[in-house]
Structure formats: C-alpha cells, structure tokens
Short mmCIF file of C-alpha atoms and ligand atoms in Angstrom, two decimals:
data_model
loop_
_atom_site.label_atom_id
_atom_site.label_comp_id
_atom_site.label_asym_id
_atom_site.label_seq_id
_atom_site.Cartn_x
_atom_site.Cartn_y
_atom_site.Cartn_z
CA UNK A 104 105.62 76.09 109.48
CA UNK A 105 108.13 73.89 107.62
CA UNK A 106 108.31 74.13 103.80
CA UNK A 107 110.18 71.39 101.94
CA UNK A 108 112.60 71.87 99.53
CA UNK A 109 111.13 70.79 96.26
CA UNK A 110 114.35 69.38 94.98
CA UNK A 111 114.40 66.37 97.25
CA UNK A 112 110.93 65.08 96.24
CA UNK A 113 111.68 64.48 92.20
CA UNK A 114 112.04 61.41 90.58
CA UNK A 115 114.30 60.87 87.51
CA UNK A 116 111.29 61.37 85.32
CA UNK A 117 110.51 64.52 86.67
CA UNK A 118 113.81 65.88 86.77
CA UNK A 119 114.13 65.35 83.04
CA UNK A 120 110.55 67.21 82.75
CA UNK A 121 111.74 69.89 84.62
CA UNK A 122 114.98 70.27 82.39
CA UNK A 123 112.90 70.33 79.25
CA UNK A 124 110.55 72.65 80.61
CA UNK A 125 113.18 75.03 81.72
CA UNK A 126 114.74 74.60 78.11
CA UNK A 127 111.64 75.95 76.24
CA UNK A 128 111.29 78.58 78.73
CA UNK A 129 114.85 79.84 78.04
CA UNK A 130 114.01 79.61 74.36
CA UNK A 131 110.75 81.94 74.67
CA UNK A 132 112.65 84.50 76.85
CA UNK A 133 115.23 84.73 73.84
CA UNK A 134 112.38 85.43 71.44
CA UNK A 135 110.07 87.22 73.69
CA UNK A 136 111.87 90.15 74.92
CA UNK A 137 109.09 92.81 74.44
CA UNK A 138 105.47 92.49 74.82
CA UNK A 139 104.74 92.44 70.98
CA UNK A 140 107.32 89.71 70.55
CA UNK A 141 105.49 87.62 73.38
CA UNK A 142 102.36 87.73 71.67
CA UNK A 143 104.14 86.52 68.33
CA UNK A 144 105.70 84.04 69.92
CA UNK A 145 102.57 82.91 72.19
CA UNK A 146 100.43 82.96 68.92
CA UNK A 147 102.71 81.06 66.93
CA UNK A 148 102.70 78.31 69.64
CA UNK A 149 98.92 78.50 70.19
CA UNK A 150 98.40 77.73 66.44
CA UNK A 151 100.80 74.93 66.47
CA UNK A 152 98.75 73.51 69.23
CA UNK A 153 95.35 73.93 67.28
CA UNK A 154 94.22 77.16 68.51
CA UNK A 155 92.21 79.52 66.07
CA UNK A 156 91.80 83.23 66.46
CA UNK A 157 88.58 84.14 67.46
CA UNK A 158 88.09 86.37 64.51
CA UNK A 159 88.56 83.56 62.27
CA UNK A 160 85.65 81.74 63.95
CA UNK A 161 83.50 85.05 63.95
CA UNK A 162 83.98 85.25 60.28
CA UNK A 163 83.36 81.95 59.53
CA UNK A 164 80.09 82.16 61.45
CA UNK A 165 80.89 78.83 62.89
CA UNK A 166 79.37 78.29 66.70
CA UNK A 167 82.15 77.27 69.42
CA UNK A 168 81.52 74.13 71.01
CA UNK A 169 83.40 72.25 73.83
CA UNK A 170 86.82 71.36 72.95
CA UNK A 171 87.34 74.34 70.73
CA UNK A 172 90.38 76.00 71.32
CA UNK A 173 90.29 80.11 70.44
CA UNK A 174 92.86 83.07 70.99
CA UNK A 175 92.23 86.62 70.72
CA UNK A 176 94.82 89.65 70.26
CA UNK A 177 94.67 93.08 71.26
CA UNK A 178 96.83 95.58 69.52
CA UNK A 179 99.59 93.05 69.26
CA UNK A 180 100.51 93.57 72.92
CA UNK A 181 98.00 91.41 74.88
CA UNK A 182 96.23 88.11 74.08
CA UNK A 183 93.71 85.78 75.78
CA UNK A 184 93.67 82.08 75.09
CA UNK A 185 90.37 79.84 75.63
CA UNK A 186 89.92 76.32 76.06
CA UNK A 187 85.79 75.80 75.75
CA UNK A 188 84.57 73.87 78.72
CA UNK A 189 81.54 71.40 79.01
CA UNK A 190 79.59 73.67 81.33
CA UNK A 191 77.90 77.09 79.54
CA UNK A 192 80.39 79.96 80.32
CA UNK A 193 77.63 81.22 82.65
CA UNK A 194 78.99 78.90 85.09
CA UNK A 195 82.19 80.72 85.30
CA UNK A 196 85.75 79.86 83.82
CA UNK A 197 89.01 79.19 85.08
CA UNK A 198 91.94 82.07 84.54
CA UNK A 199 95.42 82.28 84.57
CA UNK A 200 96.28 85.88 84.26
CA UNK A 201 100.33 87.21 84.17
CA UNK A 202 101.75 90.12 82.35
CA UNK A 203 104.21 89.91 79.47
CA UNK A 204 105.90 93.85 79.85
CA UNK A 205 108.88 94.18 81.71
CA UNK A 206 110.98 97.00 83.03
CA UNK A 207 113.21 98.38 80.02
CA UNK A 208 114.35 102.13 78.68
CA UNK A 209 111.96 103.17 75.70
CA UNK A 210 113.30 105.37 73.22
CA UNK A 211 111.83 108.79 73.25
CA UNK A 212 109.52 110.06 70.33
CA UNK A 213 112.41 112.72 69.02
CA UNK A 214 115.59 110.78 70.09
CA UNK A 215 118.59 111.17 68.08
CA UNK A 216 121.17 113.96 68.69
CA UNK A 217 124.80 114.52 68.69
CA UNK A 218 127.17 115.83 70.89
CA UNK A 219 130.92 116.32 70.68
CA UNK A 220 130.72 113.71 67.40
CA UNK A 221 128.99 111.29 69.46
CA UNK A 222 125.35 110.10 68.55
CA UNK A 223 123.16 109.33 71.05
CA UNK A 224 119.04 108.32 71.32
CA UNK A 225 117.49 109.60 74.37
CA UNK A 226 115.40 107.13 76.18
CA UNK A 227 112.73 107.40 79.33
CA UNK A 228 112.96 104.29 81.12
CA UNK A 229 109.77 101.85 81.72
CA UNK A 230 108.90 100.53 84.69
CA UNK A 231 110.74 100.64 88.45
CA UNK A 232 114.10 100.44 87.85
CA UNK A 233 117.48 100.60 89.57
CA UNK A 234 119.10 103.14 86.97
CA UNK A 235 122.67 102.50 88.03
CA UNK A 236 122.05 98.96 86.77
CA UNK A 237 121.36 99.66 82.86
CA UNK A 238 125.01 101.51 82.36
CA UNK A 239 127.84 99.71 81.01
CA UNK A 240 126.02 96.75 79.62
CA UNK A 241 125.50 95.68 75.98
CA UNK A 242 121.94 96.50 74.97
CA UNK A 243 120.01 95.45 72.19
CA UNK A 244 116.98 97.58 70.33
CA UNK A 245 113.71 95.88 69.94
CA UNK A 246 110.51 96.99 68.30
CA UNK A 247 108.61 98.28 65.57
CA UNK A 248 108.90 101.85 63.41
CA UNK A 249 105.43 102.43 61.88
CA UNK A 250 105.91 104.85 58.59
CA UNK A 251 103.00 107.42 57.73
CA UNK A 252 101.57 105.02 55.22
CA UNK A 253 101.38 102.05 57.65
CA UNK A 254 104.15 100.45 56.68
CA UNK A 255 105.35 98.64 59.73
CA UNK A 256 109.30 98.06 60.14
CA UNK A 257 110.38 95.45 62.72
CA UNK A 258 113.23 96.11 64.44
CA UNK A 259 115.90 94.04 66.35
CA UNK A 260 119.40 94.46 66.84
CA UNK A 261 121.86 93.39 68.96
CA UNK A 262 120.66 89.73 69.43
CA UNK A 263 122.78 87.74 66.87
CA UNK A 264 126.33 87.11 67.49
CA UNK A 265 127.50 89.49 64.49
CA UNK A 266 124.98 92.32 65.55
CA UNK A 267 126.23 95.44 67.25
CA UNK A 268 125.15 96.28 70.59
CA UNK A 269 124.50 99.75 71.90
CA UNK A 270 125.21 100.53 75.80
CA UNK A 271 124.82 103.80 78.31
CA UNK A 272 128.05 105.21 79.44
CA UNK A 273 129.22 105.42 83.04
CA UNK A 274 131.84 107.54 84.46
CA UNK A 275 135.13 105.62 84.98
CA UNK A 276 135.90 105.25 88.97
CA UNK A 277 139.24 107.33 88.75
CA UNK A 278 136.89 110.46 88.29
CA UNK A 279 134.05 109.11 90.24
CA UNK A 280 134.63 110.86 93.64
CA UNK A 281 131.77 113.17 93.77
CA UNK A 282 129.68 110.69 91.87
CA UNK A 283 130.22 108.05 94.19
CA UNK A 284 129.15 110.39 97.23
CA UNK A 285 125.35 110.76 95.74
CA UNK A 286 122.64 108.80 96.98
CA UNK A 287 122.02 105.50 94.60
CA UNK A 288 119.09 107.03 93.37
CA UNK A 289 121.07 109.91 92.11
CA UNK A 290 124.12 108.42 90.90
CA UNK A 291 122.74 107.75 87.44
CA UNK A 292 119.57 110.04 86.36
CA UNK A 293 117.02 109.52 84.29
CA UNK A 294 118.59 111.94 81.38
CA UNK A 295 121.65 110.36 81.54
CA UNK A 296 120.22 107.19 80.38
CA UNK A 297 121.16 107.90 76.65
CA UNK A 298 122.43 105.11 74.43
CA UNK A 299 125.65 105.58 72.56
CA UNK A 300 124.64 104.53 68.77
CA UNK A 301 127.40 105.99 66.84
CA UNK A 302 130.82 107.87 66.57
CA UNK A 303 131.83 108.02 63.13
CA UNK A 304 130.93 110.80 60.86
CA UNK A 305 129.06 110.73 57.47
CA UNK A 306 131.15 110.46 54.01
CA UNK A 307 130.15 110.58 50.53
CA UNK A 308 130.87 107.39 48.39
CA UNK A 309 133.28 108.34 45.75
CA UNK A 310 135.40 106.09 43.62
CA UNK A 311 139.40 106.20 44.07
CA UNK A 312 139.90 107.61 40.81
CA UNK A 313 137.57 110.75 40.56
CA UNK A 314 138.59 111.59 43.96
CA UNK A 315 140.47 114.65 43.13
CA UNK A 316 142.30 116.84 45.78
CA UNK A 317 139.38 119.41 45.65
CA UNK A 318 137.10 116.24 46.56
CA UNK A 319 139.15 115.32 49.64
CA UNK A 320 138.58 118.88 51.00
CA UNK A 321 135.25 118.58 50.37
CA UNK A 322 134.91 115.25 52.44
CA UNK A 323 137.01 116.63 55.21
CA UNK A 324 134.60 119.54 55.42
CA UNK A 325 131.72 117.54 55.35
CA UNK A 326 133.20 115.26 58.15
CA UNK A 327 133.97 118.46 60.36
CA UNK A 328 130.07 119.81 59.24
CA UNK A 329 127.61 119.68 62.24
CA UNK A 330 126.00 116.53 63.13
CA UNK A 331 127.89 114.33 60.57
CA UNK A 332 127.82 111.21 63.23
CA UNK A 333 124.20 111.71 63.48
CA UNK A 334 123.93 112.16 59.49
CA UNK A 335 125.78 108.75 59.38
CA UNK A 336 123.45 106.91 61.71
CA UNK A 337 120.46 108.58 59.75
CA UNK A 338 122.06 107.29 56.68
CA UNK A 339 122.45 103.58 57.97
CA UNK A 340 118.85 103.63 59.14
CA UNK A 341 117.61 104.94 55.89
CA UNK A 342 119.88 102.18 54.16
CA UNK A 343 118.82 99.04 56.90
CA UNK A 344 115.22 100.01 57.58
CA UNK A 345 114.11 102.71 54.53
CA UNK A 346 113.06 105.14 57.54
CA UNK A 347 113.89 108.70 58.08
CA UNK A 348 114.24 110.77 61.51
CA UNK A 349 110.61 111.78 61.45
CA UNK A 350 110.02 108.10 61.84
CA UNK A 351 110.83 107.79 65.27
CA UNK A 352 107.53 109.86 66.15
CA UNK A 353 105.44 106.54 65.30
CA UNK A 354 108.21 104.21 66.87
CA UNK A 355 107.84 101.93 69.64
CA UNK A 356 111.56 100.90 70.43
CA UNK A 357 112.73 98.91 73.59
CA UNK A 358 115.96 98.90 74.85
CA UNK A 359 116.79 95.69 76.81
CA UNK A 360 119.91 93.59 77.86
CA UNK A 361 121.50 91.81 74.75
CA UNK A 362 121.99 88.79 76.55
CA UNK A 363 120.77 85.40 76.44
CA UNK A 364 118.76 83.41 79.09
CA UNK A 365 121.28 80.91 80.63
CA UNK A 366 121.35 78.10 82.99
CA UNK A 367 122.83 79.68 86.27
CA UNK A 368 124.58 78.30 89.29
CA UNK A 369 127.44 75.54 89.12
CA UNK A 370 124.58 73.05 89.79
CA UNK A 371 122.47 74.68 87.08
CA UNK A 372 119.68 74.88 89.54
CA UNK A 373 118.62 78.30 88.36
CA UNK A 374 117.82 80.52 85.36
CA UNK A 375 119.30 83.94 84.64
CA UNK A 376 117.67 86.07 81.92
CA UNK A 377 116.20 89.34 81.25
CA UNK A 378 112.52 89.72 81.76
CA UNK A 379 111.25 86.92 83.83
CA UNK A 380 109.03 89.26 85.79
CA UNK A 381 106.60 88.47 84.89
CA UNK A 382 107.39 86.03 81.72
CA UNK A 383 108.24 82.91 84.02
CA UNK A 384 104.50 83.30 85.07
CA UNK A 385 103.49 83.94 81.41
CA UNK A 386 105.07 81.00 79.83
CA UNK A 387 104.02 78.54 82.64
CA UNK A 388 100.61 79.70 82.38
CA UNK A 389 100.79 79.19 78.59
CA UNK A 390 102.58 75.71 78.87
CA UNK A 391 99.72 74.87 81.60
CA UNK A 392 96.58 75.81 79.09
CA UNK A 393 98.11 73.96 76.31
CA UNK A 394 98.45 70.70 78.53
CA UNK A 395 94.83 70.54 79.27
CA UNK A 396 92.33 69.02 77.10
CA UNK A 397 88.51 70.69 77.70
CA UNK A 398 87.61 70.57 81.17
CA UNK A 399 84.33 71.10 82.47
CA UNK A 400 84.60 74.77 82.98
CA UNK A 401 86.19 77.19 79.91
CA UNK A 402 89.82 77.59 80.78
CA UNK A 403 91.51 81.07 79.81
CA UNK A 404 95.11 82.16 80.00
CA UNK A 405 95.45 85.81 79.72
CA UNK A 406 98.42 87.41 79.01
CA UNK A 407 98.47 91.34 79.66
CA UNK A 408 100.85 94.30 79.14
CA UNK A 409 101.44 97.49 81.01
CA UNK A 410 101.62 96.04 84.75
CA UNK A 411 104.87 97.45 85.01
CA UNK A 412 102.95 101.25 85.13
CA UNK A 413 99.77 100.59 86.73
CA UNK A 414 97.82 98.38 83.87
CA UNK A 415 96.90 101.42 82.24
CA UNK A 416 95.76 101.90 78.52
CA UNK A 417 93.97 100.14 75.78
CA UNK A 418 96.45 96.94 76.39
CA UNK A 419 96.47 96.99 80.19
CA UNK A 420 94.49 94.75 82.73
CA UNK A 421 92.08 97.85 83.39
CA UNK A 422 91.12 98.17 79.75
CA UNK A 423 87.62 96.57 78.45
CA UNK A 424 89.69 94.01 76.20
CA UNK A 425 88.86 91.04 78.42
CA UNK A 426 85.68 91.41 79.29
CA UNK A 427 84.68 92.25 75.56
CA UNK A 428 86.22 89.17 74.32
CA UNK A 429 84.58 86.87 76.62
CA UNK A 430 81.62 88.26 75.53
CA UNK A 431 82.68 87.89 71.83
CA UNK A 432 83.42 84.05 72.91
CA UNK A 433 79.89 84.10 74.46
CA UNK A 434 78.16 84.94 71.44
CA UNK A 435 80.54 82.62 69.18
CA UNK A 436 79.34 79.84 71.40
CA UNK A 437 75.44 80.86 71.24
CA UNK A 438 75.64 81.56 74.91
CA UNK A 439 75.78 85.42 75.35
CA UNK A 440 73.21 87.66 77.32
CA UNK A 441 74.32 90.64 79.51
CA UNK A 442 73.40 88.76 82.40
CA UNK A 443 75.07 85.54 81.33
CA UNK A 444 78.48 87.48 80.82
CA UNK A 445 78.32 88.94 84.45
CA UNK A 446 77.86 85.63 85.62
CA UNK A 447 80.54 84.01 83.66
CA UNK A 448 83.06 86.88 85.27
CA UNK A 449 81.52 86.91 88.47
CA UNK A 450 81.75 83.15 89.10
CA UNK A 451 85.58 82.75 87.48
CA UNK A 452 88.12 81.69 89.46
CA UNK A 453 91.79 83.16 88.94
CA UNK A 454 95.08 82.76 89.15
CA UNK A 455 96.52 86.47 89.13
CA UNK A 456 99.98 85.45 88.55
CA UNK A 457 103.18 87.57 89.09
CA UNK A 458 106.74 87.34 90.47
CA UNK A 459 107.53 87.27 94.34
CA UNK A 460 111.02 88.49 96.04
CA UNK A 461 112.85 85.85 96.39
CA UNK A 462 114.31 85.37 100.10
CA UNK A 463 117.78 86.90 99.66
CA UNK A 464 120.12 85.90 102.66
CA UNK A 465 122.58 88.86 101.76
CA UNK A 466 119.52 91.21 102.06
CA UNK A 467 118.07 89.48 104.96
CA UNK A 468 116.82 92.46 106.88
CA UNK A 469 114.43 93.36 104.28
CA UNK A 470 112.58 90.08 104.96
CA UNK A 471 110.38 88.47 107.75
CA UNK A 472 111.47 84.96 107.51
CA UNK A 473 108.29 83.30 108.30
CA UNK A 474 106.69 85.06 105.41
CA UNK A 475 108.97 85.18 102.47
CA UNK A 476 109.27 83.08 99.07
CA UNK A 477 112.22 81.05 98.94
CA UNK A 478 114.14 79.31 96.18
CA UNK A 479 112.88 75.64 95.65
CA UNK A 480 109.96 75.96 97.78
CA UNK A 481 107.47 76.03 94.90
CA UNK A 482 104.61 78.56 93.70
CA UNK A 483 104.03 81.56 95.81
CA UNK A 484 100.64 82.59 96.84
CA UNK A 485 100.30 85.95 98.16
CA UNK A 486 96.76 86.18 100.00
CA UNK A 487 97.51 90.35 99.54
CA UNK A 488 100.00 92.52 98.03
CA UNK A 489 100.27 96.37 98.54
CA UNK A 490 101.94 98.42 100.86
CA UNK A 491 101.95 100.33 104.12
CA UNK A 492 98.92 98.61 105.69
CA UNK A 493 98.01 96.50 102.55
CA UNK A 494 97.02 99.65 100.76
CA UNK A 495 96.11 99.00 96.97
CA UNK A 496 95.79 95.18 97.88
CA UNK A 497 93.43 92.31 96.56
CA UNK A 498 92.64 90.30 99.56
CA UNK A 499 91.57 86.75 98.47
CA UNK A 500 88.89 85.06 100.56
CA UNK A 501 89.81 82.63 103.20
CA UNK A 502 87.75 80.43 101.48
CA UNK A 503 89.01 80.36 98.28
CA UNK A 504 92.59 80.18 99.65
CA UNK A 505 91.53 76.93 101.42
CA UNK A 506 90.21 75.51 98.16
CA UNK A 507 93.52 76.26 96.61
CA UNK A 508 95.45 74.62 99.33
CA UNK A 509 93.33 71.61 99.13
CA UNK A 510 93.55 71.46 95.17
CA UNK A 511 97.66 71.85 95.48
CA UNK A 512 98.26 69.14 97.93
CA UNK A 513 95.83 66.66 95.75
CA UNK A 514 98.24 67.44 92.75
CA UNK A 515 101.47 67.21 95.01
CA UNK A 516 102.34 70.93 93.90
CA UNK A 517 104.99 72.34 96.32
CA UNK A 518 103.81 75.79 97.40
CA UNK A 519 104.61 78.41 99.88
CA UNK A 520 102.85 81.94 101.13
CA UNK A 521 104.64 84.74 101.23
CA UNK A 522 104.38 88.74 101.59
CA UNK A 523 106.56 91.33 99.39
CA UNK A 524 109.34 91.62 102.15
CA UNK A 525 108.94 93.18 105.88
CA UNK A 526 105.95 95.27 106.77
CA UNK A 527 106.39 98.96 105.62
CA UNK A 528 109.51 98.51 103.86
CA UNK A 529 108.11 98.59 100.44
CA UNK A 530 105.61 96.73 98.75
CA UNK A 531 104.07 96.37 95.49
CA UNK A 532 100.92 95.26 92.86
CA UNK A 533 99.74 93.35 90.50
CA UNK A 534 96.55 92.66 88.06
CA UNK A 535 94.46 90.99 90.91
CA UNK A 536 92.66 93.89 92.49
CA UNK A 537 91.41 94.52 88.51
CA UNK A 538 89.65 91.14 87.80
CA UNK A 539 88.59 91.09 91.67
CA UNK A 540 86.18 94.09 90.59
CA UNK A 541 84.05 91.77 88.57
CA UNK A 542 83.62 89.45 91.95
CA UNK A 543 85.49 86.91 91.22
CA UNK A 544 87.69 84.83 93.28
CA UNK A 545 91.37 85.75 92.41
CA UNK A 546 94.41 85.29 94.24
CA UNK A 547 98.05 86.41 93.64
CA UNK A 548 100.53 83.76 92.96
CA UNK A 549 103.78 83.27 91.08
CA UNK A 550 107.27 82.66 91.03
CA UNK A 551 110.07 83.99 93.51
CA UNK A 552 112.37 86.08 91.47
CA UNK A 553 116.07 86.99 92.75
CA UNK A 554 117.09 90.75 91.46
CA UNK A 555 113.71 91.84 90.21
CA UNK A 556 113.61 94.50 87.52
CA UNK A 557 117.29 94.14 87.20
CA UNK A 558 118.80 93.87 83.78
CA UNK A 559 119.13 89.92 84.54
CA UNK A 560 116.78 88.26 86.91
CA UNK A 561 117.19 84.72 88.69
CA UNK A 562 114.77 82.19 88.93
CA UNK A 563 114.99 78.56 90.63
CA UNK A 564 114.12 75.71 88.10
CA UNK A 565 112.32 73.76 90.89
CA UNK A 566 110.04 76.61 91.18
CA UNK A 567 109.29 77.11 87.35
CA UNK A 568 108.19 73.46 87.27
CA UNK A 569 105.94 73.87 90.26
CA UNK A 570 104.50 76.88 88.78
CA UNK A 571 103.60 74.59 85.65
CA UNK A 572 102.22 71.91 87.80
CA UNK A 573 100.19 74.43 89.94
CA UNK A 574 98.92 76.28 87.10
CA UNK A 575 98.07 72.91 85.21
CA UNK A 576 96.21 71.57 88.09
CA UNK A 577 94.21 74.61 89.15
CA UNK A 578 92.88 74.77 85.45
CA UNK A 579 91.84 70.67 86.07
CA UNK A 580 90.26 71.10 89.58
CA UNK A 581 89.52 74.82 90.60
MN1 MN B 185 105.19 91.75 87.30
MN1 MN B 186 107.62 94.20 88.16
#
C-alpha cells in the first residue's frame, strides 16, 4: 500500500504552524528532562490555559460543568487533564495517554565514593539502554533531595552554559584491544556506569597571613588524607544545597544528557533531543487537549511515569490513580456511582501513544518494509505490539481501527501502520494493555523515532505535526 510523504502536502501556512509547534516542543524538552519536570511544566502550561486543580475544585465544593478544565497530579510524576464534555461521563471519555519517563542513569542511594583521588557517584540505569552509548558524553544531574525534615531541594546541574557537567569515562582506544573483542552488551557493564564528579582534594580555608609553615604541613597532610576528594564534593554539596551525605538516601537524582533539543538535518526536517520517547507523544497530546473546546464527550490527556520499567508502582499506569481520579471527577460533577464509573471507563476510547521504531535504511535487515514506520509518513498506529507471537500485546479491535481510519481521513491526518521490527527480532509494549483491562477501545499510536533509547533520539517534524493533528481530531471526533 502506498503512503504519501506528508511534507509534499503542506501549504505555507501549515509549514509555519509545523515550525512553531516544533519550537514549542523543543522548549518543552529542554525544561522537561525528568518525569517530575514534565509534570511541573505541564501544570504550568495547563494553568496558563485556564485549568484548575481538581483538589482546588473539591475543596471549594463547586460542581463541575460542561467546559470546565481540571487537572490532577499524582506524586509529582503523573498528571491527568480533563475538559468536561456535554454528555455525562458515563457515556465514555476520549483519552490521550502517553508516558513522560525516559531511559537514563539513576544515582544509587549510597552513591558517593573515592578511588585513587577521584570522586564518583554510583548509578543504576533505568529502562532499556545500550550502556556503551552513555559514556564520554556530557551529562547533567536533575532531581530532588528530600531531607529528614521534609525540605525538598531541587537539583539541576549541567544545563546552563556556565554549569559544570559530569560524565562516565571509557577506556582509550590505544589500550582497548581486549575490550573491543567483547560483545556490545559487555563492552560497558552496569557497574561501570559511575559518574566522575571530582578530582580535587578538600582544603581548609585559611588567610594567607596566618598560614604558618606548620599550617602548610597540616594542609598537605589533609590533602593526602583518605577521601579528601570525596570530602571536597561533600563540602560543595553542603555549600550549594545544604545537604549531607546521608541525604542521598532520600534523593531521586536522574542523570541525563546535558544537551539541548536541536533542529536536525541540513534541511531542518528533524528534531534531535534526549527523551523524545515518549515526550514527543506526551507534548503533542498536551497541545491537542489545549486546542479543543468542550466536546460532546469528556476529553482527557493522561501522562504517566514508569512505562520504561513496566508501568509499575504508584505512578505507573498499573496504579489506581487514573480510576480514582475519574471517580473524584465524576463526583465533583455530581455524576458518581460505582456503576457510572465502570461505564465511563468501559465506554471510553483511547489512543495509547508511544514512539515507534522508525525504518532505518542502514539497518534494513531488522525491518519488514511493508509494515514499518517511516519518517514523514505521519502518525503511526500499531494494531498490536508485544513480541514472539504478539505476547504481552494489546490488540485493537478491527472495528475500532476502521473508525480511527475514517476519522483520520476526514481530518486529513497523514497516518501509517507498523509493527516493531521483523517478526521474532525483538519487541516491546506500552500502556495500552492496561487501560484495555477496563474494556475500553484502545489502540497504540505514536511517532516514529530513530536511535530510540539512545542519549539523543531523532524524530521528523512532519510526524510531530501529524501527531498533534491526529490527537486533536481524535478528541473532536472519536
Ligand atoms: Mn515509550
Ligand atoms: Mn521506551
């Protein structure tokens, strides 16, 4: 089946819209490098667009009505936005879902050590990565440190031009004869992904005049003392953030590439950035819900955490947060009953959005050409995902796929269908199978990505634009 390249279809006006969207998307990526940062930015944008927190509405005792816009946040890592529709929620909602966690390195709970007068932070990687891709590149530290008294310290080092960066070292090629013989999986091992954060010993502050020969000797001794480099790092952490070594125990520090989202290609047709899986779908879903007024059905944009490690935990899709929030929302609209909630969920339709593997001519052997996702061919739909005979997959009903096709054609959205690579070559899953448990109609959709899960991933601006158009059409029509 022939798929047209979306670039050929654009008017000047559309190209302007496409570039503007890509610019806002890059800005979102630059401030949203962790799930917490994405939630903060989403809430900021939502409030700017007239959304109020569901908690505020509950506290005021007000009854929600058609056209009201509310959001709910779960533990600063998961957020749901709603636009109340004309019909009761029992009729079902229109849900756009995506995830905002991305592969990265996480700092361990007892991370700081010194070896040979070099200070390191020990890490444990998060999500599926090719470990050898994460060495020798500038990295930034993002996250929170929560002290025993509950004080939360926000950390972000490595993003401003004047900030220092950190990195994981690799063996020089001159000495790498043995290393180069290893399997790629073992070239860099998990425990080697330690961040070099310092190399200068601690030195007591003294004024020049008072520095006697004896002081100089004492300083030299101290510098040579065990763990003086680590001590210096701790002094810097105390000075900059007022935190102690023990505070790492209750910290969430995420190590991400210290690089900004950039236009990519001499023709500027692509975006290169960290964390596009799955913020490309999250951001376009967010813009879609912001762009629509109240519809017949209640609209929802759900951005979740922990997809990369199986949607587990209180902030992953498997948690009851979404169901509980819909119950609260229905109650706030005077529409709650257990049965009405069940109906609202089972009668809903959803686009579970996540990135697809873009066809890569340099690795053609891993794809089946007819059923691959291509740059510039629009929003990707996966009837099913999974691996080895569709195991772990959601399988969207043919009836639902037909309705989606009709809706996209009506709104002139470029779309394509794909599988993740050749049969039996690999696979992957998303959050679709979880919401499908409610009995709702759900299909995997998303944007094609090159270098998925690498420190820097690449998408096509045309696909970003078509994703936004497709999500908006879904909220209006599905
Ligand atoms: Mn994903
Ligand atoms: Mn992923």
